[in-house]
Amino acid sequence: MVNIQPIKLRNGYVIGVEVNYPKTKLLSIMAPGVGYIMCGVLNINAMDILHGEREIIAARVTGVKNFSDLLNTEVREVTRKAAEIGIKPGMTGQTALEKMLESGGILNETCKKSG
């Protein structure tokens, strides 16, 4: 089963995606057009080394079971490009997503206009 949920943050909307597999699930929250935070399955080294030319903005959060955990748990690792926009290990997932939105999230202006 796949669960997709819009999530309102202080400066815009992000999209939570939960994919349930037998005995496990994958969790991520995406700042559309910018980047994402993801559960412990995300391989930051692969993003930087194998896909460095893509300049992926991503952060890894571990020990999470739901979207609330992803938002409130500390980031463990970030890609080089995420570090360039100010995302750091130790900040919450929510703060990381808000920094992504500040850097140019595509839903940023729409959210501001609609209140």
mmCIF file of N, CA and C in Angstrom:
data_model
loop_
_atom_site.group_PDB
_atom_site.id
_atom_site.type_symbol
_atom_site.label_atom_id
_atom_site.label_comp_id
_atom_site.label_asym_id
_atom_site.label_seq_id
_atom_site.Cartn_x
_atom_site.Cartn_y
_atom_site.Cartn_z
ATOM 1 N N MET A 1 0.833 -1.177 0.000
ATOM 2 C CA MET A 1 0.000 0.000 0.000
ATOM 3 C C MET A 1 0.881 1.245 0.000
ATOM 4 N N VAL A 2 0.415 2.283 -0.670
ATOM 5 C CA VAL A 2 1.123 3.556 -0.735
ATOM 6 C C VAL A 2 0.232 4.637 -0.142
ATOM 7 N N ASN A 3 0.791 5.418 0.751
ATOM 8 C CA ASN A 3 0.083 6.527 1.379
ATOM 9 C C ASN A 3 0.798 7.816 0.987
ATOM 10 N N ILE A 4 0.066 8.735 0.378
ATOM 11 C CA ILE A 4 0.618 10.036 -0.011
ATOM 12 C C ILE A 4 -0.172 11.099 0.722
ATOM 13 N N GLN A 5 0.552 12.004 1.391
ATOM 14 C CA GLN A 5 -0.123 12.981 2.244
ATOM 15 C C GLN A 5 0.546 14.353 2.143
ATOM 16 N N PRO A 6 -0.231 15.406 1.832
ATOM 17 C CA PRO A 6 0.345 16.757 1.895
ATOM 18 C C PRO A 6 0.546 17.150 3.354
ATOM 19 N N ILE A 7 1.631 17.854 3.623
ATOM 20 C CA ILE A 7 1.957 18.286 4.982
ATOM 21 C C ILE A 7 2.285 19.772 4.934
ATOM 22 N N LYS A 8 1.598 20.562 5.762
ATOM 23 C CA LYS A 8 1.838 22.008 5.796
ATOM 24 C C LYS A 8 2.931 22.325 6.807
ATOM 25 N N LEU A 9 3.933 23.050 6.356
ATOM 26 C CA LEU A 9 4.976 23.566 7.230
ATOM 27 C C LEU A 9 4.807 25.077 7.322
ATOM 28 N N ARG A 10 5.656 25.742 8.092
ATOM 29 C CA ARG A 10 5.485 27.186 8.289
ATOM 30 C C ARG A 10 5.645 27.977 6.993
ATOM 31 N N ASN A 11 6.417 27.478 6.042
ATOM 32 C CA ASN A 11 6.693 28.245 4.828
ATOM 33 C C ASN A 11 6.295 27.533 3.536
ATOM 34 N N GLY A 12 5.414 26.566 3.610
ATOM 35 C CA GLY A 12 4.964 25.901 2.396
ATOM 36 C C GLY A 12 4.490 24.484 2.667
ATOM 37 N N TYR A 13 4.205 23.795 1.597
ATOM 38 C CA TYR A 13 3.728 22.416 1.686
ATOM 39 C C TYR A 13 4.795 21.452 1.193
ATOM 40 N N VAL A 14 4.821 20.286 1.824
ATOM 41 C CA VAL A 14 5.668 19.183 1.400
ATOM 42 C C VAL A 14 4.765 17.959 1.225
ATOM 43 N N ILE A 15 5.304 16.904 0.643
ATOM 44 C CA ILE A 15 4.498 15.721 0.360
ATOM 45 C C ILE A 15 5.132 14.497 1.010
ATOM 46 N N GLY A 16 4.385 13.866 1.915
ATOM 47 C CA GLY A 16 4.841 12.643 2.558
ATOM 48 C C GLY A 16 4.460 11.436 1.715
ATOM 49 N N VAL A 17 5.394 10.504 1.580
ATOM 50 C CA VAL A 17 5.144 9.267 0.832
ATOM 51 C C VAL A 17 5.570 8.091 1.707
ATOM 52 N N GLU A 18 4.623 7.195 1.953
ATOM 53 C CA GLU A 18 4.876 5.986 2.737
ATOM 54 C C GLU A 18 4.560 4.789 1.850
ATOM 55 N N VAL A 19 5.532 3.898 1.683
ATOM 56 C CA VAL A 19 5.340 2.695 0.880
ATOM 57 C C VAL A 19 5.513 1.497 1.805
ATOM 58 N N ASN A 20 4.452 0.711 1.941
ATOM 59 C CA ASN A 20 4.472 -0.457 2.820
ATOM 60 C C ASN A 20 4.844 -1.711 2.036
ATOM 61 N N TYR A 21 5.870 -2.382 2.515
ATOM 62 C CA TYR A 21 6.319 -3.654 1.972
ATOM 63 C C TYR A 21 6.132 -4.709 3.057
ATOM 64 N N PRO A 22 6.184 -5.988 2.710
ATOM 65 C CA PRO A 22 6.125 -6.999 3.761
ATOM 66 C C PRO A 22 7.260 -6.780 4.769
ATOM 67 N N LYS A 23 6.907 -6.651 6.026
ATOM 68 C CA LYS A 23 7.836 -6.533 7.147
ATOM 69 C C LYS A 23 8.607 -5.220 7.225
ATOM 70 N N THR A 24 8.328 -4.270 6.356
ATOM 71 C CA THR A 24 9.028 -2.985 6.417
ATOM 72 C C THR A 24 8.247 -1.918 5.672
ATOM 73 N N LYS A 25 8.678 -0.693 5.797
ATOM 74 C CA LYS A 25 8.101 0.404 5.020
ATOM 75 C C LYS A 25 9.186 1.413 4.704
ATOM 76 N N LEU A 26 8.981 2.149 3.624
ATOM 77 C CA LEU A 26 9.869 3.241 3.249
ATOM 78 C C LEU A 26 9.124 4.543 3.484
ATOM 79 N N LEU A 27 9.784 5.496 4.119
ATOM 80 C CA LEU A 27 9.182 6.791 4.417
ATOM 81 C C LEU A 27 10.035 7.899 3.829
ATOM 82 N N SER A 28 9.372 8.859 3.203
ATOM 83 C CA SER A 28 10.077 10.049 2.734
ATOM 84 C C SER A 28 9.116 11.225 2.738
ATOM 85 N N ILE A 29 9.676 12.408 2.838
ATOM 86 C CA ILE A 29 8.903 13.636 2.688
ATOM 87 C C ILE A 29 9.669 14.504 1.708
ATOM 88 N N MET A 30 8.964 14.941 0.660
ATOM 89 C CA MET A 30 9.575 15.661 -0.441
ATOM 90 C C MET A 30 9.175 17.127 -0.436
ATOM 91 N N ALA A 31 10.161 17.984 -0.633
ATOM 92 C CA ALA A 31 9.917 19.391 -0.928
ATOM 93 C C ALA A 31 9.902 19.466 -2.454
ATOM 94 N N PRO A 32 8.715 19.533 -3.071
ATOM 95 C CA PRO A 32 8.612 19.409 -4.528
ATOM 96 C C PRO A 32 9.548 20.355 -5.285
ATOM 97 N N GLY A 33 10.249 19.771 -6.227
ATOM 98 C CA GLY A 33 11.150 20.546 -7.063
ATOM 99 C C GLY A 33 12.495 20.838 -6.433
ATOM 100 N N VAL A 34 12.703 20.407 -5.167
ATOM 101 C CA VAL A 34 13.956 20.740 -4.481
ATOM 102 C C VAL A 34 14.678 19.495 -3.981
ATOM 103 N N GLY A 35 14.089 18.788 -3.017
ATOM 104 C CA GLY A 35 14.770 17.653 -2.417
ATOM 105 C C GLY A 35 13.865 16.899 -1.471
ATOM 106 N N TYR A 36 14.470 16.088 -0.589
ATOM 107 C CA TYR A 36 13.661 15.245 0.289
ATOM 108 C C TYR A 36 14.455 14.797 1.505
ATOM 109 N N ILE A 37 13.696 14.380 2.528
ATOM 110 C CA ILE A 37 14.272 13.650 3.651
ATOM 111 C C ILE A 37 13.726 12.235 3.552
ATOM 112 N N MET A 38 14.502 11.276 4.039
ATOM 113 C CA MET A 38 14.083 9.882 3.896
ATOM 114 C C MET A 38 14.570 9.074 5.089
ATOM 115 N N CYS A 39 13.921 7.942 5.299
ATOM 116 C CA CYS A 39 14.287 7.030 6.381
ATOM 117 C C CYS A 39 15.692 6.466 6.160
ATOM 118 N N GLY A 40 16.124 5.632 7.079
ATOM 119 C CA GLY A 40 17.482 5.113 7.093
ATOM 120 C C GLY A 40 17.930 4.340 5.873
ATOM 121 N N VAL A 41 17.028 3.947 5.001
ATOM 122 C CA VAL A 41 17.404 3.194 3.806
ATOM 123 C C VAL A 41 18.175 4.058 2.793
ATOM 124 N N LEU A 42 18.057 5.368 2.892
ATOM 125 C CA LEU A 42 18.728 6.273 1.951
ATOM 126 C C LEU A 42 20.244 6.154 2.090
ATOM 127 N N ASN A 43 20.926 5.980 0.970
ATOM 128 C CA ASN A 43 22.382 5.869 0.956
ATOM 129 C C ASN A 43 22.974 7.194 0.471
ATOM 130 N N ILE A 44 23.421 8.006 1.412
ATOM 131 C CA ILE A 44 23.955 9.330 1.084
ATOM 132 C C ILE A 44 25.195 9.220 0.203
ATOM 133 N N ASN A 45 26.078 8.265 0.487
ATOM 134 C CA ASN A 45 27.280 8.102 -0.336
ATOM 135 C C ASN A 45 26.926 7.819 -1.787
ATOM 136 N N ALA A 46 25.913 6.996 -2.012
ATOM 137 C CA ALA A 46 25.493 6.705 -3.386
ATOM 138 C C ALA A 46 24.994 7.969 -4.073
ATOM 139 N N MET A 47 24.262 8.794 -3.340
ATOM 140 C CA MET A 47 23.753 10.038 -3.927
ATOM 141 C C MET A 47 24.904 10.947 -4.342
ATOM 142 N N ASP A 48 25.912 11.067 -3.496
ATOM 143 C CA ASP A 48 27.035 11.963 -3.774
ATOM 144 C C ASP A 48 28.042 11.381 -4.760
ATOM 145 N N ILE A 49 28.351 10.100 -4.619
ATOM 146 C CA ILE A 49 29.399 9.507 -5.446
ATOM 147 C C ILE A 49 28.863 9.020 -6.788
ATOM 148 N N LEU A 50 27.802 8.227 -6.763
ATOM 149 C CA LEU A 50 27.280 7.659 -8.007
ATOM 150 C C LEU A 50 26.448 8.647 -8.813
ATOM 151 N N HIS A 51 25.831 9.602 -8.129
ATOM 152 C CA HIS A 51 24.939 10.543 -8.811
ATOM 153 C C HIS A 51 25.315 11.992 -8.518
ATOM 154 N N GLY A 52 26.582 12.247 -8.284
ATOM 155 C CA GLY A 52 27.045 13.580 -7.918
ATOM 156 C C GLY A 52 26.671 14.663 -8.908
ATOM 157 N N GLU A 53 26.652 14.311 -10.185
ATOM 158 C CA GLU A 53 26.322 15.308 -11.219
ATOM 159 C C GLU A 53 24.878 15.791 -11.118
ATOM 160 N N ARG A 54 24.035 15.052 -10.438
ATOM 161 C CA ARG A 54 22.622 15.444 -10.291
ATOM 162 C C ARG A 54 22.413 16.470 -9.183
ATOM 163 N N GLU A 55 23.419 16.654 -8.332
ATOM 164 C CA GLU A 55 23.345 17.618 -7.225
ATOM 165 C C GLU A 55 22.067 17.429 -6.398
ATOM 166 N N ILE A 56 21.867 16.214 -5.935
ATOM 167 C CA ILE A 56 20.664 15.852 -5.180
ATOM 168 C C ILE A 56 20.696 16.468 -3.785
ATOM 169 N N ILE A 57 19.595 17.090 -3.410
ATOM 170 C CA ILE A 57 19.430 17.648 -2.070
ATOM 171 C C ILE A 57 18.620 16.632 -1.271
ATOM 172 N N ALA A 58 19.293 15.961 -0.336
ATOM 173 C CA ALA A 58 18.622 14.920 0.445
ATOM 174 C C ALA A 58 19.243 14.817 1.831
ATOM 175 N N ALA A 59 18.420 14.356 2.766
ATOM 176 C CA ALA A 59 18.873 14.143 4.139
ATOM 177 C C ALA A 59 18.332 12.809 4.637
ATOM 178 N N ARG A 60 19.126 12.138 5.447
ATOM 179 C CA ARG A 60 18.769 10.823 5.990
ATOM 180 C C ARG A 60 18.431 10.957 7.470
ATOM 181 N N VAL A 61 17.291 10.365 7.843
ATOM 182 C CA VAL A 61 16.819 10.353 9.225
ATOM 183 C C VAL A 61 16.608 8.888 9.608
ATOM 184 N N THR A 62 17.085 8.480 10.775
ATOM 185 C CA THR A 62 16.984 7.066 11.155
ATOM 186 C C THR A 62 16.046 6.861 12.341
ATOM 187 N N GLY A 63 15.563 5.618 12.470
ATOM 188 C CA GLY A 63 14.728 5.240 13.606
ATOM 189 C C GLY A 63 13.322 5.806 13.559
ATOM 190 N N VAL A 64 12.772 5.964 12.360
ATOM 191 C CA VAL A 64 11.449 6.582 12.218
ATOM 192 C C VAL A 64 10.406 5.558 11.792
ATOM 193 N N LYS A 65 9.158 5.813 12.195
ATOM 194 C CA LYS A 65 8.059 4.900 11.872
ATOM 195 C C LYS A 65 6.901 5.591 11.164
ATOM 196 N N ASN A 66 6.913 6.942 11.128
ATOM 197 C CA ASN A 66 5.804 7.684 10.517
ATOM 198 C C ASN A 66 6.279 9.084 10.121
ATOM 199 N N PHE A 67 5.378 9.850 9.494
ATOM 200 C CA PHE A 67 5.745 11.189 9.031
ATOM 201 C C PHE A 67 6.128 12.107 10.188
ATOM 202 N N SER A 68 5.417 12.000 11.292
ATOM 203 C CA SER A 68 5.729 12.829 12.459
ATOM 204 C C SER A 68 7.158 12.570 12.939
ATOM 205 N N ASP A 69 7.549 11.304 12.971
ATOM 206 C CA ASP A 69 8.928 10.971 13.348
ATOM 207 C C ASP A 69 9.926 11.594 12.379
ATOM 208 N N LEU A 70 9.636 11.510 11.080
ATOM 209 C CA LEU A 70 10.541 12.091 10.084
ATOM 210 C C LEU A 70 10.730 13.585 10.319
ATOM 211 N N LEU A 71 9.656 14.268 10.662
ATOM 212 C CA LEU A 71 9.725 15.715 10.880
ATOM 213 C C LEU A 71 10.458 16.078 12.168
ATOM 214 N N ASN A 72 10.299 15.276 13.200
ATOM 215 C CA ASN A 72 10.787 15.650 14.531
ATOM 216 C C ASN A 72 12.114 15.025 14.943
ATOM 217 N N THR A 73 12.606 14.085 14.172
ATOM 218 C CA THR A 73 13.862 13.409 14.493
ATOM 219 C C THR A 73 15.030 14.155 13.851
ATOM 220 N N GLU A 74 16.187 14.066 14.484
ATOM 221 C CA GLU A 74 17.373 14.744 13.963
ATOM 222 C C GLU A 74 17.894 14.080 12.693
ATOM 223 N N VAL A 75 18.308 14.908 11.763
ATOM 224 C CA VAL A 75 18.962 14.461 10.538
ATOM 225 C C VAL A 75 20.311 13.852 10.917
ATOM 226 N N ARG A 76 20.637 12.713 10.308
ATOM 227 C CA ARG A 76 21.915 12.035 10.578
ATOM 228 C C ARG A 76 22.986 12.367 9.546
ATOM 229 N N GLU A 77 22.581 12.387 8.260
ATOM 230 C CA GLU A 77 23.527 12.622 7.165
ATOM 231 C C GLU A 77 22.856 13.472 6.103
ATOM 232 N N VAL A 78 23.663 14.208 5.347
ATOM 233 C CA VAL A 78 23.132 15.018 4.249
ATOM 234 C C VAL A 78 24.045 14.896 3.035
ATOM 235 N N THR A 79 23.475 15.119 1.867
ATOM 236 C CA THR A 79 24.286 15.157 0.654
ATOM 237 C C THR A 79 25.084 16.458 0.620
ATOM 238 N N ARG A 80 26.094 16.482 -0.237
ATOM 239 C CA ARG A 80 26.906 17.711 -0.374
ATOM 240 C C ARG A 80 26.042 18.901 -0.757
ATOM 241 N N LYS A 81 25.128 18.691 -1.690
ATOM 242 C CA LYS A 81 24.286 19.805 -2.150
ATOM 243 C C LYS A 81 23.357 20.275 -1.033
ATOM 244 N N ALA A 82 22.863 19.363 -0.199
ATOM 245 C CA ALA A 82 22.038 19.762 0.942
ATOM 246 C C ALA A 82 22.857 20.625 1.898
ATOM 247 N N ALA A 83 24.102 20.237 2.139
ATOM 248 C CA ALA A 83 24.973 21.020 3.024
ATOM 249 C C ALA A 83 25.188 22.427 2.466
ATOM 250 N N GLU A 84 25.274 22.545 1.148
ATOM 251 C CA GLU A 84 25.479 23.856 0.519
ATOM 252 C C GLU A 84 24.327 24.823 0.782
ATOM 253 N N ILE A 85 23.108 24.306 0.975
ATOM 254 C CA ILE A 85 21.979 25.212 1.245
ATOM 255 C C ILE A 85 21.691 25.328 2.745
ATOM 256 N N GLY A 86 22.609 24.814 3.570
ATOM 257 C CA GLY A 86 22.500 25.012 5.008
ATOM 258 C C GLY A 86 21.884 23.887 5.807
ATOM 259 N N ILE A 87 21.639 22.748 5.179
ATOM 260 C CA ILE A 87 21.081 21.603 5.905
ATOM 261 C C ILE A 87 22.237 20.859 6.566
ATOM 262 N N LYS A 88 22.084 20.573 7.870
ATOM 263 C CA LYS A 88 23.175 19.971 8.640
ATOM 264 C C LYS A 88 22.673 18.813 9.499
ATOM 265 N N PRO A 89 23.536 17.830 9.736
ATOM 266 C CA PRO A 89 23.189 16.808 10.718
ATOM 267 C C PRO A 89 22.904 17.479 12.064
ATOM 268 N N GLY A 90 21.909 16.954 12.774
ATOM 269 C CA GLY A 90 21.545 17.506 14.071
ATOM 270 C C GLY A 90 20.297 18.363 14.037
ATOM 271 N N MET A 91 19.985 18.962 12.879
ATOM 272 C CA MET A 91 18.732 19.724 12.782
ATOM 273 C C MET A 91 17.587 18.743 12.583
ATOM 274 N N THR A 92 16.373 19.160 12.880
ATOM 275 C CA THR A 92 15.229 18.266 12.687
ATOM 276 C C THR A 92 14.919 18.111 11.203
ATOM 277 N N GLY A 93 14.196 17.052 10.886
ATOM 278 C CA GLY A 93 13.744 16.860 9.520
ATOM 279 C C GLY A 93 12.897 18.028 9.047
ATOM 280 N N GLN A 94 12.064 18.564 9.929
ATOM 281 C CA GLN A 94 11.222 19.703 9.557
ATOM 282 C C GLN A 94 12.070 20.915 9.195
ATOM 283 N N THR A 95 13.087 21.206 9.982
ATOM 284 C CA THR A 95 13.958 22.341 9.676
ATOM 285 C C THR A 95 14.653 22.131 8.337
ATOM 286 N N ALA A 96 15.088 20.907 8.063
ATOM 287 C CA ALA A 96 15.724 20.604 6.781
ATOM 288 C C ALA A 96 14.758 20.863 5.626
ATOM 289 N N LEU A 97 13.512 20.420 5.763
ATOM 290 C CA LEU A 97 12.515 20.641 4.710
ATOM 291 C C LEU A 97 12.209 22.124 4.541
ATOM 292 N N GLU A 98 12.133 22.863 5.631
ATOM 293 C CA GLU A 98 11.880 24.305 5.536
ATOM 294 C C GLU A 98 13.024 25.005 4.813
ATOM 295 N N LYS A 99 14.262 24.569 5.034
ATOM 296 C CA LYS A 99 15.401 25.135 4.302
ATOM 297 C C LYS A 99 15.294 24.801 2.814
ATOM 298 N N MET A 100 14.828 23.597 2.506
ATOM 299 C CA MET A 100 14.627 23.237 1.100
ATOM 300 C C MET A 100 13.601 24.154 0.459
ATOM 301 N N LEU A 101 12.483 24.386 1.150
ATOM 302 C CA LEU A 101 11.448 25.275 0.617
ATOM 303 C C LEU A 101 11.981 26.689 0.435
ATOM 304 N N GLU A 102 12.786 27.165 1.385
ATOM 305 C CA GLU A 102 13.377 28.502 1.279
ATOM 306 C C GLU A 102 14.287 28.615 0.064
ATOM 307 N N SER A 103 14.888 27.497 -0.328
ATOM 308 C CA SER A 103 15.808 27.535 -1.460
ATOM 309 C C SER A 103 15.090 27.469 -2.806
ATOM 310 N N GLY A 104 13.749 27.397 -2.781
ATOM 311 C CA GLY A 104 13.031 27.446 -4.046
ATOM 312 C C GLY A 104 11.998 26.377 -4.264
ATOM 313 N N GLY A 105 11.310 25.943 -3.237
ATOM 314 C CA GLY A 105 10.254 24.946 -3.402
ATOM 315 C C GLY A 105 9.178 25.428 -4.358
ATOM 316 N N ILE A 106 8.710 24.566 -5.249
ATOM 317 C CA ILE A 106 7.769 24.992 -6.280
ATOM 318 C C ILE A 106 6.395 25.332 -5.736
ATOM 319 N N LEU A 107 6.048 24.833 -4.547
ATOM 320 C CA LEU A 107 4.746 25.152 -3.976
ATOM 321 C C LEU A 107 4.812 26.341 -3.027
ATOM 322 N N ASN A 108 5.993 26.902 -2.848
ATOM 323 C CA ASN A 108 6.195 27.994 -1.908
ATOM 324 C C ASN A 108 5.281 29.181 -2.187
ATOM 325 N N GLU A 109 5.307 29.713 -3.376
ATOM 326 C CA GLU A 109 4.520 30.902 -3.712
ATOM 327 C C GLU A 109 3.025 30.606 -3.704
ATOM 328 N N THR A 110 2.622 29.432 -4.167
ATOM 329 C CA THR A 110 1.213 29.053 -4.156
ATOM 330 C C THR A 110 0.674 29.042 -2.739
ATOM 331 N N CYS A 111 1.452 28.506 -1.812
ATOM 332 C CA CYS A 111 1.029 28.436 -0.413
ATOM 333 C C CYS A 111 0.880 29.832 0.171
ATOM 334 N N LYS A 112 1.813 30.727 -0.111
ATOM 335 C CA LYS A 112 1.759 32.081 0.433
ATOM 336 C C LYS A 112 0.525 32.824 -0.062
ATOM 337 N N LYS A 113 0.165 32.624 -1.328
ATOM 338 C CA LYS A 113 -0.989 33.321 -1.907
ATOM 339 C C LYS A 113 -2.308 32.812 -1.351
ATOM 340 N N SER A 114 -2.368 31.493 -1.063
ATOM 341 C CA SER A 114 -3.635 30.920 -0.607
ATOM 342 C C SER A 114 -3.799 30.991 0.904
ATOM 343 N N GLY A 115 -2.754 31.410 1.605
ATOM 344 C CA GLY A 115 -2.844 31.608 3.044
ATOM 345 C C GLY A 115 -2.490 30.406 3.787
#
